[in-house]
XYZ file of C-alpha atoms in Angstrom:
506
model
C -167.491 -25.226 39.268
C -165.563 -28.756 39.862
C -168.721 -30.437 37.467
C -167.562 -27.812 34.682
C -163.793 -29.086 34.816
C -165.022 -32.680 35.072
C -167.174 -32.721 32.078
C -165.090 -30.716 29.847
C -163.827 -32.247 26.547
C -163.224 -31.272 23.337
C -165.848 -32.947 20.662
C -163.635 -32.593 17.919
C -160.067 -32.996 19.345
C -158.102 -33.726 15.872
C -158.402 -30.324 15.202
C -155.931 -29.916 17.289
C -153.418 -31.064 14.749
C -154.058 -27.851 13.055
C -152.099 -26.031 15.837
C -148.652 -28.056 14.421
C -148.420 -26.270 11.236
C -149.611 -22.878 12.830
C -146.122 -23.729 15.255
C -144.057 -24.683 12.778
C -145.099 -21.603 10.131
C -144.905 -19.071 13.400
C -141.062 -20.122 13.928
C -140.168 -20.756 10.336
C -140.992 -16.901 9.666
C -140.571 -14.750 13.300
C -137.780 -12.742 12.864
C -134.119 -14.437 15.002
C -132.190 -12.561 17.017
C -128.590 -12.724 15.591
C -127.487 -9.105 16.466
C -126.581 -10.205 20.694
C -124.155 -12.578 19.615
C -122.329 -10.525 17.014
C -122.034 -7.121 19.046
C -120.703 -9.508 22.297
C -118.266 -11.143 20.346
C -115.047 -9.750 21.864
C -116.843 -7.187 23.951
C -117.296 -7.135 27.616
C -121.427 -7.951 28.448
C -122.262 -4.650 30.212
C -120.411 -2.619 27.115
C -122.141 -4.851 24.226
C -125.169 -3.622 25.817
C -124.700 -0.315 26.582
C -123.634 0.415 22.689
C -126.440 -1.774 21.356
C -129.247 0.261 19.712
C -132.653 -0.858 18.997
C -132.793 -3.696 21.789
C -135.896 -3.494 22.862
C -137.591 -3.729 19.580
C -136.094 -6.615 19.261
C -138.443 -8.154 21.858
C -141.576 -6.401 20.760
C -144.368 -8.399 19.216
C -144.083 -9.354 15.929
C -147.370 -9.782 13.139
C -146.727 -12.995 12.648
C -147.078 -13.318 16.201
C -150.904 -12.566 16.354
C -151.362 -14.729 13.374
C -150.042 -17.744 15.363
C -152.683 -16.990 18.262
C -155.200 -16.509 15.972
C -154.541 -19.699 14.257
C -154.331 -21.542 17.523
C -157.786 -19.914 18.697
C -159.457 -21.141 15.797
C -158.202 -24.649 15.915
C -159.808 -24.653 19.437
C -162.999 -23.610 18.706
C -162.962 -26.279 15.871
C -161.767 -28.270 18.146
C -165.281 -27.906 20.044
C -164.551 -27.700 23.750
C -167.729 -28.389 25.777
C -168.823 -28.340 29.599
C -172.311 -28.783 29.148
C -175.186 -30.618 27.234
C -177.745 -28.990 25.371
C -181.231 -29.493 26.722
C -184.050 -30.995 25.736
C -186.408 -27.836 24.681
C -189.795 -29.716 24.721
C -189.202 -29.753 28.664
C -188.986 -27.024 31.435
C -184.906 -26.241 31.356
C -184.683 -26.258 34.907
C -184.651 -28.637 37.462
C -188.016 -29.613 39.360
C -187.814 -29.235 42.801
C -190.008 -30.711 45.690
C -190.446 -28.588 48.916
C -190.527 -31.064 51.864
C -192.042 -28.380 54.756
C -192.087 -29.452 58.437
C -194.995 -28.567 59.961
C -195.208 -29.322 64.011
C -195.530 -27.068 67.493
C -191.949 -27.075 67.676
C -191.411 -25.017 64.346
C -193.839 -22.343 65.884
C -190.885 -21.361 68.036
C -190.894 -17.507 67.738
C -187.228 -17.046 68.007
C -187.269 -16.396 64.305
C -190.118 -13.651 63.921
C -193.077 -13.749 63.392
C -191.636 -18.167 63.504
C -189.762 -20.501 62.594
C -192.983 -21.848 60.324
C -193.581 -18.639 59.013
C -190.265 -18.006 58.008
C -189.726 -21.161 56.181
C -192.817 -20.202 53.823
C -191.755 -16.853 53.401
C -188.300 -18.493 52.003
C -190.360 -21.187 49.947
C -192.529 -18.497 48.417
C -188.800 -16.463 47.377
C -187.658 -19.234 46.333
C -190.528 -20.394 44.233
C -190.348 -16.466 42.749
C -186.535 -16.621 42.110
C -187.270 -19.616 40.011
C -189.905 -18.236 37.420
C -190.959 -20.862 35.160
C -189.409 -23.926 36.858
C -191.840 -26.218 38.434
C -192.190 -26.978 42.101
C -194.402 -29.657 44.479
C -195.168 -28.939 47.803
C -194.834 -31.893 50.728
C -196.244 -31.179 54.077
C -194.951 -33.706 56.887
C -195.362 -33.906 60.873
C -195.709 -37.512 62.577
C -197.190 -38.290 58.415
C -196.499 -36.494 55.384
C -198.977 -35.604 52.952
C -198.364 -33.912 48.921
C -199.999 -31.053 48.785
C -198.935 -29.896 45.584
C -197.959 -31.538 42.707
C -195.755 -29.988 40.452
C -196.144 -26.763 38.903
C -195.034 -23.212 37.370
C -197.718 -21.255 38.989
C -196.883 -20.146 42.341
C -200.309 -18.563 42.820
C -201.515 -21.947 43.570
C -198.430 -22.376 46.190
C -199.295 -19.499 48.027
C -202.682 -20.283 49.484
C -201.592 -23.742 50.047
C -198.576 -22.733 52.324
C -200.420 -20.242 54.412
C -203.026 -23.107 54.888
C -200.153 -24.952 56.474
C -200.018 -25.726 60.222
C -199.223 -27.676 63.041
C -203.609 -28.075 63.505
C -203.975 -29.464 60.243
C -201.780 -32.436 60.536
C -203.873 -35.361 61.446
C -200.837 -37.240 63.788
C -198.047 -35.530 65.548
C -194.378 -36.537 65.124
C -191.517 -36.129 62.826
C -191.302 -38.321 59.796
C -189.042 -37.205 57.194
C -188.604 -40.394 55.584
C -192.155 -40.863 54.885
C -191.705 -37.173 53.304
C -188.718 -38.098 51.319
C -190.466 -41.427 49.858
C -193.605 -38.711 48.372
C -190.981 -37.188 47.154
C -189.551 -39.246 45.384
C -192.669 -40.257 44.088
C -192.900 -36.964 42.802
C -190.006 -36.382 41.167
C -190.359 -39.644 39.176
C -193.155 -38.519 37.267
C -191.161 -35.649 36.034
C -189.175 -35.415 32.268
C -185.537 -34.557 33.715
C -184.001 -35.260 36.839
C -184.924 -32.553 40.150
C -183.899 -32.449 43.627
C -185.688 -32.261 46.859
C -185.887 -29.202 49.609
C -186.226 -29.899 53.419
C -187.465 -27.042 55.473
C -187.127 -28.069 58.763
C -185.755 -26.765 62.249
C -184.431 -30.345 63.229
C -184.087 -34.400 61.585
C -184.995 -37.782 63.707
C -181.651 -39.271 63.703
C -183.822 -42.321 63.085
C -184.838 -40.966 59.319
C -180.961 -40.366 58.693
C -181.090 -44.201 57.719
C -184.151 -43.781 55.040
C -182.288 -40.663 53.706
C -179.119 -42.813 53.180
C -180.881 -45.582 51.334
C -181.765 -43.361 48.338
C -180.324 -44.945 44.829
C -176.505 -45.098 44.802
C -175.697 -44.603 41.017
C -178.253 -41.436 40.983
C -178.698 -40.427 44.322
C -181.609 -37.585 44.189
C -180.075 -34.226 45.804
C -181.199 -33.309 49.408
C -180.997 -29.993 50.265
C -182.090 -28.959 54.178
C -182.759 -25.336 54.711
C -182.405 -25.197 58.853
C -185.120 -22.868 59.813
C -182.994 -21.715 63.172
C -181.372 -19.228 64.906
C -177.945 -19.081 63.538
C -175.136 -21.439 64.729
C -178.047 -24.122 65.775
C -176.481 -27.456 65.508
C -177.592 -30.321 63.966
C -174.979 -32.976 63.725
C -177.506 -35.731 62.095
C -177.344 -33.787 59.175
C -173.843 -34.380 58.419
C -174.940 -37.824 58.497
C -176.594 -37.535 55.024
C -173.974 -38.346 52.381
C -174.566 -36.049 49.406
C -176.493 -33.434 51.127
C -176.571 -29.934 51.287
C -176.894 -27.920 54.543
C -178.120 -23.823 54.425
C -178.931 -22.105 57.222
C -181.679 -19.434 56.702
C -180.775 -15.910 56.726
C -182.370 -12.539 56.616
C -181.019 -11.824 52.994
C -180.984 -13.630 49.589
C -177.914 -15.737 49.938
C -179.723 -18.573 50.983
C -181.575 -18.878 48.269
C -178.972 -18.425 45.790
C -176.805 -21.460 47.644
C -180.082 -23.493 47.392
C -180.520 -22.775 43.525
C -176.855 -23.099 43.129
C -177.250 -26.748 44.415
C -179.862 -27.339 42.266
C -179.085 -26.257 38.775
C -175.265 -27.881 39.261
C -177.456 -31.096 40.095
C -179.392 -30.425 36.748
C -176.357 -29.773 35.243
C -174.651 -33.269 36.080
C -177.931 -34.845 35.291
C -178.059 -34.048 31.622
C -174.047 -34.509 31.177
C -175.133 -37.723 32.076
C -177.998 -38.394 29.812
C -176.316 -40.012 26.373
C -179.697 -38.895 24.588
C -178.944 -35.165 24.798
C -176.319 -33.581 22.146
C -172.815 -31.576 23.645
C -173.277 -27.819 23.604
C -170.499 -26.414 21.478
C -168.616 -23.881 22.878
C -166.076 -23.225 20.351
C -168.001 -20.082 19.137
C -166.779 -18.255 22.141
C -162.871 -18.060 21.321
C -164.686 -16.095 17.906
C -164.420 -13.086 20.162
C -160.957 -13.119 21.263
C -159.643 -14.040 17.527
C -162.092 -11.041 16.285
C -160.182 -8.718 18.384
C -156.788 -10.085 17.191
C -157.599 -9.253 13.438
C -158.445 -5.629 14.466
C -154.463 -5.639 15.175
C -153.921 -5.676 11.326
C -155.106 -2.511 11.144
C -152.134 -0.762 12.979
C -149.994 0.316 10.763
C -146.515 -1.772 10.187
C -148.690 -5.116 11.030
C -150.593 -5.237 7.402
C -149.598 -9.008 6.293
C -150.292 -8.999 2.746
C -150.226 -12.847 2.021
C -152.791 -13.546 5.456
C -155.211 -11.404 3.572
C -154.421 -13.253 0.192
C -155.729 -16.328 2.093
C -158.900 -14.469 3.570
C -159.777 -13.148 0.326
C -159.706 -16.667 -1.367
C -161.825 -18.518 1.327
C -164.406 -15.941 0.887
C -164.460 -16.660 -2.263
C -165.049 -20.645 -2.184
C -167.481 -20.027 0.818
C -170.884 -21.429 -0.400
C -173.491 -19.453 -2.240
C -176.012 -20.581 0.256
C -174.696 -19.028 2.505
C -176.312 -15.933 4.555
C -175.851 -12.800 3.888
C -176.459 -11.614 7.866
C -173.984 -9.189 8.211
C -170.784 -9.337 9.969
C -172.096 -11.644 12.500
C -171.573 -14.408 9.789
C -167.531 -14.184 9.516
C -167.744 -15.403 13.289
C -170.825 -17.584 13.894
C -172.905 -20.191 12.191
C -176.316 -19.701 11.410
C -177.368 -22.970 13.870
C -175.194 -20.683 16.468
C -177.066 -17.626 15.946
C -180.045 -19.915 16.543
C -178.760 -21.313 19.413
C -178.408 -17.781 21.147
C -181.750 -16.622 19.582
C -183.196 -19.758 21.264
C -181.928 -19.089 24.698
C -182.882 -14.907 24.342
C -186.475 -16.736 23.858
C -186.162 -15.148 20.296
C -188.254 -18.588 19.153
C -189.894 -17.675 15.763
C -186.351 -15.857 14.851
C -184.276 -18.979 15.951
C -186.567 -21.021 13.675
C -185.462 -18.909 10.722
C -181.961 -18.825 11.397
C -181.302 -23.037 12.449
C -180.235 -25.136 9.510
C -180.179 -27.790 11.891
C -183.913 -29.677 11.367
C -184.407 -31.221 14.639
C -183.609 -27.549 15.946
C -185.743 -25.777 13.968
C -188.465 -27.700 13.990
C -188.124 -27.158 18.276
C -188.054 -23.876 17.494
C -191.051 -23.546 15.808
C -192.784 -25.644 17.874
C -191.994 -22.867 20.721
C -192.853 -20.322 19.188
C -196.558 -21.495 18.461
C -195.968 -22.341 14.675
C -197.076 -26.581 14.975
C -197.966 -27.105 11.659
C -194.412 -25.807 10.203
C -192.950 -28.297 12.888
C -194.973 -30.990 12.471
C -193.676 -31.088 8.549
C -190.565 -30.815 9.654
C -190.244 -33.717 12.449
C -192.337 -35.489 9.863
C -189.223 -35.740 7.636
C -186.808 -36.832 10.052
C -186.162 -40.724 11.010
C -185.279 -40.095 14.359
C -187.086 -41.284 18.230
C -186.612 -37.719 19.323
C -188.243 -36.006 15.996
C -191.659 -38.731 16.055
C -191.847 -37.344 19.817
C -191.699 -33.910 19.058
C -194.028 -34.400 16.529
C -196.497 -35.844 18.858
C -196.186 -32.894 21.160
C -197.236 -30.837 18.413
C -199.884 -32.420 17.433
C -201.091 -32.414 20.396
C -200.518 -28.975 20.509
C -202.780 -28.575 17.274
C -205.495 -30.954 18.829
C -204.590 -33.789 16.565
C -204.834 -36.164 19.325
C -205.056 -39.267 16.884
C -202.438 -38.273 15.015
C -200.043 -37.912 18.309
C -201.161 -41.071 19.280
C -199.174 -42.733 16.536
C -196.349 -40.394 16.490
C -195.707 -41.420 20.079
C -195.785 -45.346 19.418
C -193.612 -44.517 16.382
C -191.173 -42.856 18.878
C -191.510 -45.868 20.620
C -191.064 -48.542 17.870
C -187.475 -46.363 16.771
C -186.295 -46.428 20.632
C -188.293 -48.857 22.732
C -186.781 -47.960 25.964
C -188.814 -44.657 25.638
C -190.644 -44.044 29.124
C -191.567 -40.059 28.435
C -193.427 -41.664 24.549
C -195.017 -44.450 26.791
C -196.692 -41.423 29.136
C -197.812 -39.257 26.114
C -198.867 -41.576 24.311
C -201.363 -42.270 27.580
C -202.369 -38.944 27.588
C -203.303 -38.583 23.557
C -205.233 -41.960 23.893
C -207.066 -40.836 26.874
C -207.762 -37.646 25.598
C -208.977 -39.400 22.567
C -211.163 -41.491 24.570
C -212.331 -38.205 26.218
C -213.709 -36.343 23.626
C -215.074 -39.397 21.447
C -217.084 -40.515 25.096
C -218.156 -36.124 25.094
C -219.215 -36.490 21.906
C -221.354 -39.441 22.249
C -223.191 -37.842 25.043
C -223.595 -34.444 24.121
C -223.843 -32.395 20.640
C -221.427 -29.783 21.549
C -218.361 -31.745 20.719
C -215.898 -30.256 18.025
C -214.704 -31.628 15.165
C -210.929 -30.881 15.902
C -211.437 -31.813 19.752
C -212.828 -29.765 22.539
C -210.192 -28.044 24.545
C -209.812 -26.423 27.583
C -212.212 -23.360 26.774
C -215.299 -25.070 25.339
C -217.899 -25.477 27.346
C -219.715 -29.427 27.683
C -223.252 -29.834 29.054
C -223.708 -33.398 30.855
C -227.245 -34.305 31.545
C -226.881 -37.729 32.223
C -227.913 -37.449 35.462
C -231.562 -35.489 34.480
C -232.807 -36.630 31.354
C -235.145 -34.648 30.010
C -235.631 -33.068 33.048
C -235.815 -29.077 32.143
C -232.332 -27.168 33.158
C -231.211 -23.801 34.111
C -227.890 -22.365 33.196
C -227.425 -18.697 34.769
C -224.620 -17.586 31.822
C -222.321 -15.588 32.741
C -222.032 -11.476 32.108
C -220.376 -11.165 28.760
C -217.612 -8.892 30.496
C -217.024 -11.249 33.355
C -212.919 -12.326 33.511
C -212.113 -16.127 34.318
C -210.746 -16.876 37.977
C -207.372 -16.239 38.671
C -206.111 -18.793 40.618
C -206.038 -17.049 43.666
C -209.864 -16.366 43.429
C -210.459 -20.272 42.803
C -208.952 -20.917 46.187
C -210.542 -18.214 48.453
C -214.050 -19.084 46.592
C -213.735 -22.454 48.471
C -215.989 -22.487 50.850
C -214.477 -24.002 53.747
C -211.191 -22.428 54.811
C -208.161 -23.481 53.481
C -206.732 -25.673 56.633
C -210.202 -26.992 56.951
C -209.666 -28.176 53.357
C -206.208 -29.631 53.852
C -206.862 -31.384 57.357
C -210.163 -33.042 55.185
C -207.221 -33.854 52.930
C -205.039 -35.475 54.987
C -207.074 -37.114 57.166
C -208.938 -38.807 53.964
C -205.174 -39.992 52.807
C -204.541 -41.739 56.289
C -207.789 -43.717 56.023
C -206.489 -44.343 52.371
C -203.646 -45.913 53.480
C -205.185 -47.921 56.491
């Protein structure tokens, strides 16, 4: 709540001005009180009182009293007040978040059933539920730590990898958290916005509280250490960590709502601070409040003639291009309406109803309509419109063309590091399926994607093959089948895994 009140600012603020004349008109024409003084002149208080009539209407609440709040209303919402930035919709709206899990003999203890282990992944695997469609990495340390994941949406690839997880898989024994955070910071740096990191642990090496200190002052990367204890186990190193977070795991939900808490205000503070993303506008709200004020004008005695004069004539010099969508337009604008569409995931109707271009031409992008967006961030002059461009082209499989919508994004805005990376991927994809095509005659004119199908006999030429196809009914993998058709079992796999990164890094 204290980042709302520290970010909030008006984006307009002269509107303010408007609220003099609504001040000045409100006391020119309210109704004075003159009566009091001529009844008590020459008549004791308590008498004047007593034989005054009418009194209390005298203090009721005038018309031109709701006119003045209405007129101060709408100056603030011209006015703009804002908390909050608007984000950038070619990326996941939520923060990413890397799981750091300790995995050693001591969090086998079974004083949490079935463990303290167990436990943790059962709140990881919540956790990774509550946040549907944000993307999460997976970190497994002991005496060395070891990414297991790398960031992603799916949490059916999670959950095999976590139950693989235990103290017999990790090739050295110990507790090295700052060799976890470091991976994990690796991680995160790959990612589009700013994210935050998740210890699961039952206890910290006061010797890592040093490494967890040393993270970058001006944007220190959130720490957030779920204590997989009994309750009211103390771990004093923790306070150690400036800017961290400490939850203690509990049998309900509210530990994961304190950890997401944590995380989205991070997110939050990370994109008030990023001067590339626009203010959210949150004058349209105080539409609501001033809508219920005018439904006072129709009580009878509050009728103000020369208020609707005024009303009448400004709907008559509003612009012919206007909408016609219903009452919803006296109180919103259409890029408003968008704006709400957009975040009801109403994509193909918030591309109809944005005026702004950059807007609409996100929201059509969303909602699977490339080509319409493409024209559209084709017209604009901006860093931010050749990039979105580029992402839907490569949406559309028109790899070269992304290629040069991303160094166009760069050439507008060279300090550019998310056009840099895409414009890696188009020109490797590029490189891809002209290298496919050279070696087999399956390619595709427009690309080959992830469906099609690319025969490689490099390796046997002109040796005679056999392809058993597939039955014609037969469903692709989920993920879940992928894993268990491994045929080793999974901590087999990841102890292979780690052990091959420690002789990596010898």
């Amino acid at each position: 709540m204290m980042e709302v009140f520290e970010a909030f600012h008006l984006i307009r603020p002269f509107w303010l001005l408007a609220i003099l004349p609504v001040v000045t008109l409100w006391y020119a024409i309210r109704p004075k009180d003159t009566r009091a003084s001529e009844t008590q002149n020459g008549v004791a208080p308590h008498l004047a009182a007593a034989l005054e009539v009418g009194g209390g209407a005298l203090r009721r609440i005038y018309p031109i009293d709701g006119v003045a709040l209405l007129g101060i209303l709408l100056a603030s919402a011209a006015a703009g007040p804002t908390w909050s930035k608007l984000p950038n919709p070619l990326v996941a709206e939520t923060a990413p978040l890397v799981v750091a899990l300790k995995v050693t003999s001591s969090m086998e203890t079974p004083d949490l059933a079935p463990s303290r282990l167990e436990r943790a992944k059962y709140k990881i695997l919540d956790l990774i539920e509550a946040r549907a469609g944000a993307r999460t990495a997976l970190v497994a340390y002991a005496g060395t730590a070891h990414r297991v994941s790398p960031l992603t949406e799916d949490p059916k690839i999670l959950r095999p990898l976590l139950q693989g997880l235990t103290p017999a898989v990790m090739p050295v024994d110990g507790d090295n958290a700052g060799n976890a955070l470091q991976i994990a910071l690796d991680i995160l740096a790959t990612a589009e916005t700013p994210g935050a990191v998740l210890f699961a642990l039952d206890d910290l090496n006061p010797a890592d509280v040093d490494a967890m200190n040393a993270r970058d002052e001006e944007s220190p990367t959130p720490l957030v250490f779920l204590v997989a204890a009994p309750s009211g186990t103390n771990l004093p190193q923790l306070d150690k960590v400036q800017g961290a977070t400490v939850v203690q795991i509990t049998t309900d939900d509210s530990d994961l709502g304190a950890i997401e808490r944590r995380v989205r205000s991070a997110h939050a503070a990370a994109l008030a601070a990023d001067d590339r993303l626009r203010w959210d506008d949150r004058g349209w709200w105080l539409a609501w409040p001033a809508a219920l004020l005018c439904a006072l004008w129709f009580r009878r005695g509050w009728t103000m003639r020369w208020v609707l004069a005024l009303l009448t004539l400004s709907f008559i010099h509003t612009p012919t291009s206007a909408r016609a969508g219903g009452w919803i337009d006296w109180f919103l604008t259409p890029d408003q309406q968008g704006r709400l569409a957009f975040e009801d995931k109403e994509f193909a109707e918030a591309g109809e109803l944005f005026e702004d271009p950059l807007w609409k031409g996100y929201a059509k992008y969303k909602s699977g309509q490339y080509e319409e967006a493409i024209a559209i961030f084709a017209r604009l002059d901006t860093a931010e419109a050749a990039f979105a461009q580029g992402m839907a082209e490569i949406k559309s499989r028109q790899y070269r063309p992304a290629v040069r919508s991303f160094e166009t994004a760069q050439v507008r805005r060279p300090d550019f590091p998310e056009a840099a990376r895409n414009r890696e991927v188009a020109m490797a994809i590029v490189e891809y399926v002209e290298t496919t095509r050279e070696q087999s005659d399956t390619g595709e004119e427009s690309g080959i994607g992830a469906d099609d199908v690319v025969f490689d006999n490099e390796a046997a030429r002109g040796a005679e093959t056999q392809i058993e196809a597939p039955n014609e009914d037969a469903a692709p993998l989920t993920a879940d089948q992928w894993i268990q058709s491994i045929d080793t079992d999974m901590g087999d796999f990841l102890r292979s895994r780690f052990l091959l990164d420690n002789a990596g890094d010898g």
